PDB file of C-alpha atoms and ligand atoms in Angstrom:
ATOM      1  CA  UNK A1450     -31.331 -10.848 -19.537  1.00  0.00           C
ATOM      2  CA  UNK A1451     -31.710  -7.018 -19.501  1.00  0.00           C
ATOM      3  CA  UNK A1452     -28.465  -5.825 -17.872  1.00  0.00           C
ATOM      4  CA  UNK A1453     -30.032  -2.918 -15.943  1.00  0.00           C
ATOM      5  CA  UNK A1454     -32.611  -5.369 -14.516  1.00  0.00           C
ATOM      6  CA  UNK A1455     -29.851  -7.690 -13.482  1.00  0.00           C
ATOM      7  CA  UNK A1456     -27.904  -4.931 -11.824  1.00  0.00           C
ATOM      8  CA  UNK A1457     -30.974  -3.851  -9.783  1.00  0.00           C
ATOM      9  CA  UNK A1458     -31.971  -7.334  -8.983  1.00  0.00           C
ATOM     10  CA  UNK A1459     -28.558  -8.319  -7.493  1.00  0.00           C
ATOM     11  CA  UNK A1460     -28.293  -8.060  -3.724  1.00  0.00           C
ATOM     12  CA  UNK A1461     -25.869  -9.217  -1.161  1.00  0.00           C
ATOM     13  CA  UNK A1462     -26.730 -12.848  -0.029  1.00  0.00           C
ATOM     14  CA  UNK A1463     -25.677 -13.858   3.467  1.00  0.00           C
ATOM     15  CA  UNK A1464     -27.615 -17.157   3.877  1.00  0.00           C
ATOM     16  CA  UNK A1465     -26.832 -20.103   1.565  1.00  0.00           C
ATOM     17  CA  UNK A1466     -28.345 -23.524   0.974  1.00  0.00           C
ATOM     18  CA  UNK A1467     -26.123 -26.651   1.075  1.00  0.00           C
ATOM     19  CA  UNK A1468     -26.247 -27.039  -2.719  1.00  0.00           C
ATOM     20  CA  UNK A1469     -22.766 -27.002  -4.140  1.00  0.00           C
ATOM     21  CA  UNK A1470     -21.799 -24.741  -7.025  1.00  0.00           C
ATOM     22  CA  UNK A1471     -21.159 -26.661 -10.204  1.00  0.00           C
ATOM     23  CA  UNK A1472     -17.841 -26.388 -12.089  1.00  0.00           C
ATOM     24  CA  UNK A1473     -19.790 -25.041 -15.115  1.00  0.00           C
ATOM     25  CA  UNK A1474     -21.347 -22.233 -13.093  1.00  0.00           C
ATOM     26  CA  UNK A1475     -18.078 -21.362 -11.455  1.00  0.00           C
ATOM     27  CA  UNK A1476     -16.323 -21.261 -14.933  1.00  0.00           C
ATOM     28  CA  UNK A1477     -18.910 -18.753 -16.148  1.00  0.00           C
ATOM     29  CA  UNK A1478     -18.565 -16.571 -13.145  1.00  0.00           C
ATOM     30  CA  UNK A1479     -14.800 -16.517 -13.452  1.00  0.00           C
ATOM     31  CA  UNK A1480     -15.070 -15.836 -17.159  1.00  0.00           C
ATOM     32  CA  UNK A1481     -17.184 -12.784 -16.442  1.00  0.00           C
ATOM     33  CA  UNK A1482     -14.375 -11.619 -14.145  1.00  0.00           C
ATOM     34  CA  UNK A1483     -11.586 -12.104 -16.577  1.00  0.00           C
ATOM     35  CA  UNK A1484     -13.427 -10.354 -19.352  1.00  0.00           C
ATOM     36  CA  UNK A1485     -13.575  -7.195 -17.288  1.00  0.00           C
ATOM     37  CA  UNK A1486     -12.051  -3.947 -18.604  1.00  0.00           C
ATOM     38  CA  UNK A1487      -8.293  -3.552 -17.798  1.00  0.00           C
ATOM     39  CA  UNK A1488      -5.848  -0.746 -17.958  1.00  0.00           C
ATOM     40  CA  UNK A1489      -3.554  -0.834 -20.950  1.00  0.00           C
ATOM     41  CA  UNK A1490      -4.470  -4.476 -21.460  1.00  0.00           C
ATOM     42  CA  UNK A1491      -2.921  -5.491 -18.168  1.00  0.00           C
ATOM     43  CA  UNK A1492      -5.264  -7.771 -16.316  1.00  0.00           C
ATOM     44  CA  UNK A1493      -3.953  -7.399 -12.793  1.00  0.00           C
ATOM     45  CA  UNK A1494      -6.266  -9.868 -11.191  1.00  0.00           C
ATOM     46  CA  UNK A1495      -5.842 -13.410  -9.843  1.00  0.00           C
ATOM     47  CA  UNK A1496      -8.730 -15.523  -8.464  1.00  0.00           C
ATOM     48  CA  UNK A1497      -8.015 -18.156  -5.912  1.00  0.00           C
ATOM     49  CA  UNK A1498     -10.937 -20.609  -5.491  1.00  0.00           C
ATOM     50  CA  UNK A1499     -11.641 -22.337  -2.184  1.00  0.00           C
ATOM     51  CA  UNK A1500     -14.220 -25.109  -2.315  1.00  0.00           C
ATOM     52  CA  UNK A1501     -13.184 -27.000   0.732  1.00  0.00           C
ATOM     53  CA  UNK A1502     -15.803 -26.126   3.426  1.00  0.00           C
ATOM     54  CA  UNK A1503     -13.296 -27.119   6.219  1.00  0.00           C
ATOM     55  CA  UNK A1504     -10.771 -24.641   4.851  1.00  0.00           C
ATOM     56  CA  UNK A1505     -13.465 -21.931   4.510  1.00  0.00           C
ATOM     57  CA  UNK A1506     -14.231 -22.413   8.140  1.00  0.00           C
ATOM     58  CA  UNK A1507     -10.531 -22.310   9.078  1.00  0.00           C
ATOM     59  CA  UNK A1508     -10.118 -19.002   7.305  1.00  0.00           C
ATOM     60  CA  UNK A1509     -13.251 -17.676   8.913  1.00  0.00           C
ATOM     61  CA  UNK A1510     -11.907 -18.540  12.363  1.00  0.00           C
ATOM     62  CA  UNK A1511      -8.677 -16.732  11.599  1.00  0.00           C
ATOM     63  CA  UNK A1512     -10.574 -13.673  10.446  1.00  0.00           C
ATOM     64  CA  UNK A1513     -12.827 -13.793  13.541  1.00  0.00           C
ATOM     65  CA  UNK A1514      -9.837 -14.009  15.812  1.00  0.00           C
ATOM     66  CA  UNK A1515      -8.119 -11.173  14.121  1.00  0.00           C
ATOM     67  CA  UNK A1516     -11.137  -8.926  14.159  1.00  0.00           C
ATOM     68  CA  UNK A1517     -11.659  -9.617  17.877  1.00  0.00           C
ATOM     69  CA  UNK A1518      -7.927  -8.864  18.539  1.00  0.00           C
ATOM     70  CA  UNK A1519      -8.290  -5.421  16.923  1.00  0.00           C
ATOM     71  CA  UNK A1520     -11.458  -4.754  18.866  1.00  0.00           C
ATOM     72  CA  UNK A1521     -13.778  -4.659  15.869  1.00  0.00           C
ATOM     73  CA  UNK A1522     -17.315  -3.697  17.025  1.00  0.00           C
ATOM     74  CA  UNK A1523     -19.559  -6.751  16.884  1.00  0.00           C
ATOM     75  CA  UNK A1524     -21.970  -5.038  14.483  1.00  0.00           C
ATOM     76  CA  UNK A1525     -19.175  -4.937  11.973  1.00  0.00           C
ATOM     77  CA  UNK A1526     -17.615  -8.320  12.795  1.00  0.00           C
ATOM     78  CA  UNK A1527     -20.717 -10.584  12.823  1.00  0.00           C
ATOM     79  CA  UNK A1528     -22.112  -9.952   9.299  1.00  0.00           C
ATOM     80  CA  UNK A1529     -18.775 -10.884   7.755  1.00  0.00           C
ATOM     81  CA  UNK A1530     -18.170 -13.974   9.979  1.00  0.00           C
ATOM     82  CA  UNK A1531     -21.754 -15.300   9.699  1.00  0.00           C
ATOM     83  CA  UNK A1532     -21.791 -14.835   5.914  1.00  0.00           C
ATOM     84  CA  UNK A1533     -18.417 -16.582   5.438  1.00  0.00           C
ATOM     85  CA  UNK A1534     -19.361 -19.352   7.900  1.00  0.00           C
ATOM     86  CA  UNK A1535     -22.196 -20.696   5.729  1.00  0.00           C
ATOM     87  CA  UNK A1536     -20.929 -19.986   2.217  1.00  0.00           C
ATOM     88  CA  UNK A1537     -20.129 -22.884  -0.072  1.00  0.00           C
ATOM     89  CA  UNK A1538     -17.260 -21.402  -2.086  1.00  0.00           C
ATOM     90  CA  UNK A1539     -14.853 -18.501  -1.777  1.00  0.00           C
ATOM     91  CA  UNK A1540     -13.220 -16.508  -4.565  1.00  0.00           C
ATOM     92  CA  UNK A1541     -10.189 -14.776  -3.020  1.00  0.00           C
ATOM     93  CA  UNK A1542      -9.368 -11.852  -5.312  1.00  0.00           C
ATOM     94  CA  UNK A1543      -5.756 -10.765  -5.700  1.00  0.00           C
ATOM     95  CA  UNK A1544      -3.907  -7.880  -7.252  1.00  0.00           C
ATOM     96  CA  UNK A1545      -0.862  -9.173  -9.105  1.00  0.00           C
ATOM     97  CA  UNK A1546       0.447  -5.551  -9.442  1.00  0.00           C
ATOM     98  CA  UNK A1547       1.779  -6.423 -12.941  1.00  0.00           C
ATOM     99  CA  UNK A1548       1.251  -2.798 -14.045  1.00  0.00           C
ATOM    100  CA  UNK A1549       2.465  -0.936 -11.002  1.00  0.00           C
ATOM    101  CA  UNK A1550       5.710  -3.044 -10.944  1.00  0.00           C
ATOM    102  CA  UNK A1551       6.531  -1.480 -14.283  1.00  0.00           C
ATOM    103  CA  UNK A1552       5.255   2.082 -13.554  1.00  0.00           C
ATOM    104  CA  UNK A1553       7.326   2.129 -10.284  1.00  0.00           C
ATOM    105  CA  UNK A1554      10.284   3.159 -12.437  1.00  0.00           C
ATOM    106  CA  UNK A1555       8.451   6.308 -13.557  1.00  0.00           C
ATOM    107  CA  UNK A1556       7.406   9.296 -11.473  1.00  0.00           C
ATOM    108  CA  UNK A1557       5.457   9.136  -8.225  1.00  0.00           C
ATOM    109  CA  UNK A1558       2.314  10.741  -9.537  1.00  0.00           C
ATOM    110  CA  UNK A1559       2.115   8.244 -12.388  1.00  0.00           C
ATOM    111  CA  UNK A1560       2.605   5.405  -9.876  1.00  0.00           C
ATOM    112  CA  UNK A1561      -0.338   6.629  -7.720  1.00  0.00           C
ATOM    113  CA  UNK A1562      -2.642   6.753 -10.707  1.00  0.00           C
ATOM    114  CA  UNK A1563      -1.467   3.318 -11.819  1.00  0.00           C
ATOM    115  CA  UNK A1564      -2.276   1.879  -8.368  1.00  0.00           C
ATOM    116  CA  UNK A1565      -5.727   3.337  -8.538  1.00  0.00           C
ATOM    117  CA  UNK A1566      -6.308   1.990 -12.042  1.00  0.00           C
ATOM    118  CA  UNK A1567      -5.273  -1.555 -10.940  1.00  0.00           C
ATOM    119  CA  UNK A1568      -7.672  -1.565  -8.041  1.00  0.00           C
ATOM    120  CA  UNK A1569     -10.389  -0.058 -10.253  1.00  0.00           C
ATOM    121  CA  UNK A1570     -10.036  -2.781 -12.902  1.00  0.00           C
ATOM    122  CA  UNK A1571     -10.134  -5.493 -10.232  1.00  0.00           C
ATOM    123  CA  UNK A1572     -13.336  -3.871  -8.762  1.00  0.00           C
ATOM    124  CA  UNK A1573     -14.897  -4.038 -12.218  1.00  0.00           C
ATOM    125  CA  UNK A1574     -13.973  -7.679 -12.571  1.00  0.00           C
ATOM    126  CA  UNK A1575     -15.557  -8.343  -9.185  1.00  0.00           C
ATOM    127  CA  UNK A1576     -18.822  -6.636 -10.177  1.00  0.00           C
ATOM    128  CA  UNK A1577     -18.894  -8.687 -13.393  1.00  0.00           C
ATOM    129  CA  UNK A1578     -18.583 -11.858 -11.330  1.00  0.00           C
ATOM    130  CA  UNK A1579     -21.335 -10.732  -8.931  1.00  0.00           C
ATOM    131  CA  UNK A1580     -23.674 -10.017 -11.896  1.00  0.00           C
ATOM    132  CA  UNK A1581     -22.949 -13.375 -13.661  1.00  0.00           C
ATOM    133  CA  UNK A1582     -23.539 -15.234 -10.299  1.00  0.00           C
ATOM    134  CA  UNK A1583     -26.897 -13.373  -9.980  1.00  0.00           C
ATOM    135  CA  UNK A1584     -27.687 -14.314 -13.584  1.00  0.00           C
ATOM    136  CA  UNK A1585     -27.095 -17.939 -12.673  1.00  0.00           C
ATOM    137  CA  UNK A1586     -29.253 -17.730  -9.484  1.00  0.00           C
ATOM    138  CA  UNK A1587     -26.148 -17.789  -7.237  1.00  0.00           C
ATOM    139  CA  UNK A1588     -25.874 -15.525  -4.224  1.00  0.00           C
ATOM    140  CA  UNK A1589     -22.712 -13.547  -3.419  1.00  0.00           C
ATOM    141  CA  UNK A1590     -21.160 -11.235  -0.817  1.00  0.00           C
ATOM    142  CA  UNK A1591     -18.160  -9.028  -1.356  1.00  0.00           C
ATOM    143  CA  UNK A1592     -16.005  -8.986   1.783  1.00  0.00           C
ATOM    144  CA  UNK A1593     -13.137  -6.726   2.644  1.00  0.00           C
ATOM    145  CA  UNK A1594     -12.914  -7.426   6.455  1.00  0.00           C
ATOM    146  CA  UNK A1595     -10.789 -10.564   5.818  1.00  0.00           C
ATOM    147  CA  UNK A1596      -8.052  -8.213   4.510  1.00  0.00           C
ATOM    148  CA  UNK A1597      -7.197  -7.407   8.107  1.00  0.00           C
ATOM    149  CA  UNK A1598      -5.514 -10.817   8.165  1.00  0.00           C
ATOM    150  CA  UNK A1599      -4.337 -11.073   4.583  1.00  0.00           C
ATOM    151  CA  UNK A1600      -0.823 -12.006   5.514  1.00  0.00           C
ATOM    152  CA  UNK A1601      -2.031 -14.930   7.612  1.00  0.00           C
ATOM    153  CA  UNK A1602      -4.437 -16.135   4.845  1.00  0.00           C
ATOM    154  CA  UNK A1603      -1.687 -15.816   2.251  1.00  0.00           C
ATOM    155  CA  UNK A1604       0.607 -17.904   4.399  1.00  0.00           C
ATOM    156  CA  UNK A1605      -2.060 -20.581   4.702  1.00  0.00           C
ATOM    157  CA  UNK A1606      -2.836 -20.554   0.959  1.00  0.00           C
ATOM    158  CA  UNK A1607       0.814 -20.055  -0.051  1.00  0.00           C
ATOM    159  CA  UNK A1608      -0.029 -17.014  -2.179  1.00  0.00           C
ATOM    160  CA  UNK A1609       2.306 -14.043  -2.535  1.00  0.00           C
ATOM    161  CA  UNK A1610       0.004 -11.508  -4.329  1.00  0.00           C
ATOM    162  CA  UNK A1611      -2.006  -8.759  -2.536  1.00  0.00           C
ATOM    163  CA  UNK A1612      -5.459  -9.822  -1.546  1.00  0.00           C
ATOM    164  CA  UNK A1613      -8.046  -7.191  -2.327  1.00  0.00           C
ATOM    165  CA  UNK A1614     -11.341  -8.979  -1.604  1.00  0.00           C
ATOM    166  CA  UNK A1615     -12.945 -12.218  -0.651  1.00  0.00           C
ATOM    167  CA  UNK A1616     -16.226 -13.200  -2.355  1.00  0.00           C
ATOM    168  CA  UNK A1617     -18.584 -15.748  -0.702  1.00  0.00           C
ATOM    169  CA  UNK A1618     -20.871 -17.691  -3.007  1.00  0.00           C
ATOM    170  CA  UNK A1619     -23.788 -20.003  -2.517  1.00  0.00           C
ATOM    171  CA  UNK A1620     -27.331 -20.641  -3.577  1.00  0.00           C
ATOM    172  CA  UNK A1621     -29.496 -18.190  -1.705  1.00  0.00           C
ATOM    173  CA  UNK A1622     -31.655 -19.370   1.263  1.00  0.00           C
ATOM    174  CA  UNK A1623     -32.879 -15.830   1.565  1.00  0.00           C
ATOM    175  CA  UNK A1624     -31.925 -12.658  -0.257  1.00  0.00           C
ATOM    176  CA  UNK A1625     -30.986  -9.264   1.107  1.00  0.00           C
ATOM    177  CA  UNK A1626     -32.937  -6.017   0.339  1.00  0.00           C
ATOM    178  CA  UNK A1627     -31.284  -3.275  -1.667  1.00  0.00           C
ATOM    179  CA  UNK A1628     -31.040   0.105   0.206  1.00  0.00           C
ATOM    180  CA  UNK A1629     -32.780   3.066  -1.487  1.00  0.00           C
ATOM    181  CA  UNK A1630     -30.472   4.937  -3.766  1.00  0.00           C
ATOM    182  CA  UNK A1631     -29.032   8.340  -2.648  1.00  0.00           C
ATOM    183  CA  UNK A1632     -30.387  11.280  -4.403  1.00  0.00           C
ATOM    184  CA  UNK A1633     -28.182  13.969  -6.089  1.00  0.00           C
ATOM    185  CA  UNK A1634     -25.327  11.696  -7.043  1.00  0.00           C
ATOM    186  CA  UNK A1635     -25.419  12.777 -10.675  1.00  0.00           C
ATOM    187  CA  UNK A1636     -24.211  16.268 -11.622  1.00  0.00           C
ATOM    188  CA  UNK A1637     -24.893  17.302 -15.261  1.00  0.00           C
ATOM    189  CA  UNK A1638     -22.732  20.034 -16.669  1.00  0.00           C
ATOM    190  CA  UNK A1639     -24.146  21.437 -19.770  1.00  0.00           C
TER     191      UNK A1639
HETATM  192  C1  FMN O2384     -15.903  -2.896  -1.231  1.00  0.00           C
HETATM  193  C2  FMN O2384     -16.877  -3.668  -0.402  1.00  0.00           C
HETATM  194  C3  FMN O2384     -16.519  -4.229   0.777  1.00  0.00           C
HETATM  195  C4  FMN O2384     -17.433  -4.955   1.545  1.00  0.00           C
HETATM  196  N1  FMN O2384     -16.994  -5.562   2.702  1.00  0.00           N
HETATM  197  C5  FMN O2384     -17.847  -6.300   3.439  1.00  0.00           C
HETATM  198  C6  FMN O2384     -17.407  -6.953   4.590  1.00  0.00           C
HETATM  199  O1  FMN O2384     -16.282  -6.956   4.976  1.00  0.00           O
HETATM  200  N2  FMN O2384     -18.359  -7.569   5.324  1.00  0.00           N
HETATM  201  C7  FMN O2384     -19.621  -7.613   4.984  1.00  0.00           C
HETATM  202  O2  FMN O2384     -20.392  -8.248   5.705  1.00  0.00           O
HETATM  203  N3  FMN O2384     -20.114  -7.052   3.881  1.00  0.00           N
HETATM  204  C8  FMN O2384     -19.249  -6.332   3.130  1.00  0.00           C
HETATM  205  N4  FMN O2384     -19.664  -5.745   1.953  1.00  0.00           N
HETATM  206  C9  FMN O2384     -21.102  -5.991   1.522  1.00  0.00           C
HETATM  207  C10 FMN O2384     -21.875  -4.741   1.813  1.00  0.00           C
HETATM  208  O3  FMN O2384     -22.138  -4.685   3.180  1.00  0.00           O
HETATM  209  C11 FMN O2384     -23.217  -4.826   0.975  1.00  0.00           C
HETATM  210  O4  FMN O2384     -22.754  -4.726  -0.346  1.00  0.00           O
HETATM  211  C12 FMN O2384     -24.127  -3.740   1.431  1.00  0.00           C
HETATM  212  O5  FMN O2384     -24.807  -4.217   2.546  1.00  0.00           O
HETATM  213  C13 FMN O2384     -25.107  -3.377   0.321  1.00  0.00           C
HETATM  214  O6  FMN O2384     -25.842  -4.508  -0.026  1.00  0.00           O
HETATM  215  P1  FMN O2384     -26.159  -4.818  -1.525  1.00  0.00           P
HETATM  216  O7  FMN O2384     -24.921  -5.417  -2.162  1.00  0.00           O
HETATM  217  O8  FMN O2384     -27.274  -5.792  -1.519  1.00  0.00           O
HETATM  218  O9  FMN O2384     -26.578  -3.526  -2.208  1.00  0.00           O
HETATM  219  C14 FMN O2384     -18.782  -5.032   1.173  1.00  0.00           C
HETATM  220  C15 FMN O2384     -19.162  -4.436  -0.052  1.00  0.00           C
HETATM  221  C16 FMN O2384     -18.259  -3.762  -0.846  1.00  0.00           C
HETATM  222  C17 FMN O2384     -18.662  -3.155  -2.150  1.00  0.00           C
END
């Protein structure tokens, strides 16, 4: 498929059917992620897959409680909770910090740049996965609100790395609309 067409066609999906995601489709989505660009060949990502719907609901309840506890306005809380509640699979995305652990020994400026590079590479891997999912007709939503309770989620999942995103997946019941693109975001210096 035309890549630009795919990029424009992808939109956040918040309503999913009950159809499960096959292992073959999941493998392709993860492959798209792990073939993302990475700083100095470090691949600082880890993907934790949750297929158990009961566990997804348990995590969702933990996130909802946390967001209520910190007085998150409902207009910010509900889209996350409702999307996760009906999703069929989660990809929890982690930063293993393999690069920054080494760079820590160098100067502070270098460390700050390395931190940004790790997050940037992981964001690129996420976008790759969203696009491959779209290519396979699978809907996705990129969530960061669950990060408010990443310690609790890590404890539950017995993971020690730093969570940077949760992706919800499922076959779309309905698709979201893209917002119009902002003007003047490109500056050409000639
Ligand atoms: C870094 C990032 C974090 C996001 N976090 C959340 C979130 O916590 N909850 C949520 O409902 N949507 C979240 N979204 C999804 C956005 O709301 C969604 O991408 C936006 O509505 C634009 O829709 P589009 O993807 O169809 O262009 C996030 C998106 C990005 C890129």
